[in-house]
Amino acid sequence: MKSICFLSGLEIRSGKKSREHYFPKSKIPHNFYSTKQNVFPADKVINVIKGNLKPCQWEEKKFDRVYYAIKNYDLRSADRDFCKKTLENWETYRINPCSWCIMQERCGR
């Protein structure tokens, strides 16, 4: 069964599947961060680029961060191509970060 990357909206490449903690583990109480409402499949390269950003921060900065990674990270060709495809896909793939955020009630947005 193919998995879709929660962050990019694209199919996760073979051998590149990771667990995305949408609200970062370091910024959330232990009893919340590994629940099924906070963990989603993601392609490793996009998950690394997202890093420790909260969902709303990621949505605001994701284009800039991926562009920066393409230009400045020492990415393998396949990872760079996946990042470019992600940028193209984001033209139509949009999510409301608050609707998926496990901390939305505590956020104040």
Short mmCIF file of N, CA, C and O in Angstrom, two decimals, residues 1-3 12 17 20-21 32 52-54 71 88-89:
data_model
loop_
_atom_site.label_atom_id
_atom_site.label_comp_id
_atom_site.label_asym_id
_atom_site.label_seq_id
_atom_site.Cartn_x
_atom_site.Cartn_y
_atom_site.Cartn_z
N MET A 1 0.84 -1.19 0.00
CA MET A 1 0.00 0.00 0.00
C MET A 1 0.88 1.25 0.00
O MET A 1 1.82 1.37 0.78
N LYS A 2 0.58 2.16 -0.87
CA LYS A 2 1.35 3.40 -1.00
C LYS A 2 0.91 4.38 0.09
O LYS A 2 -0.26 4.47 0.42
N SER A 3 1.87 5.12 0.61
CA SER A 3 1.57 6.14 1.62
C SER A 3 1.74 7.52 1.01
O SER A 3 2.65 7.75 0.21
N ILE A 12 4.99 8.91 -0.88
CA ILE A 12 6.29 8.76 -0.23
C ILE A 12 7.14 7.79 -1.04
O ILE A 12 6.69 6.72 -1.42
N LYS A 17 10.18 6.74 3.99
CA LYS A 17 9.05 7.00 4.89
C LYS A 17 9.55 7.32 6.30
O LYS A 17 10.47 6.68 6.82
N GLU A 20 6.07 11.78 10.98
CA GLU A 20 6.02 13.21 11.23
C GLU A 20 5.19 13.49 12.47
O GLU A 20 4.01 13.13 12.53
N HIS A 21 5.81 14.09 13.47
CA HIS A 21 5.08 14.58 14.64
C HIS A 21 4.68 16.01 14.29
O HIS A 21 5.51 16.91 14.36
N PHE A 32 0.91 13.63 24.68
CA PHE A 32 0.25 14.05 23.44
C PHE A 32 1.05 13.73 22.18
O PHE A 32 0.49 13.44 21.14
N ASN A 52 11.52 21.50 13.56
CA ASN A 52 10.84 21.67 14.84
C ASN A 52 9.77 22.76 14.80
O ASN A 52 9.41 23.31 15.83
N LEU A 53 9.26 23.07 13.62
CA LEU A 53 8.25 24.12 13.51
C LEU A 53 6.87 23.62 13.93
O LEU A 53 6.48 22.49 13.60
N LYS A 54 6.14 24.48 14.60
CA LYS A 54 4.75 24.19 14.90
C LYS A 54 3.95 24.23 13.60
O LYS A 54 4.39 24.86 12.62
N LYS A 71 18.37 25.25 -2.70
CA LYS A 71 19.53 26.06 -3.09
C LYS A 71 20.76 25.87 -2.20
O LYS A 71 21.88 26.04 -2.67
N GLU A 88 5.66 22.36 -6.52
CA GLU A 88 4.63 22.36 -7.57
C GLU A 88 3.29 21.86 -7.02
O GLU A 88 2.24 22.43 -7.32
N ASN A 89 3.34 20.81 -6.21
CA ASN A 89 2.11 20.24 -5.68
C ASN A 89 1.40 21.18 -4.71
O ASN A 89 0.18 21.19 -4.62
#
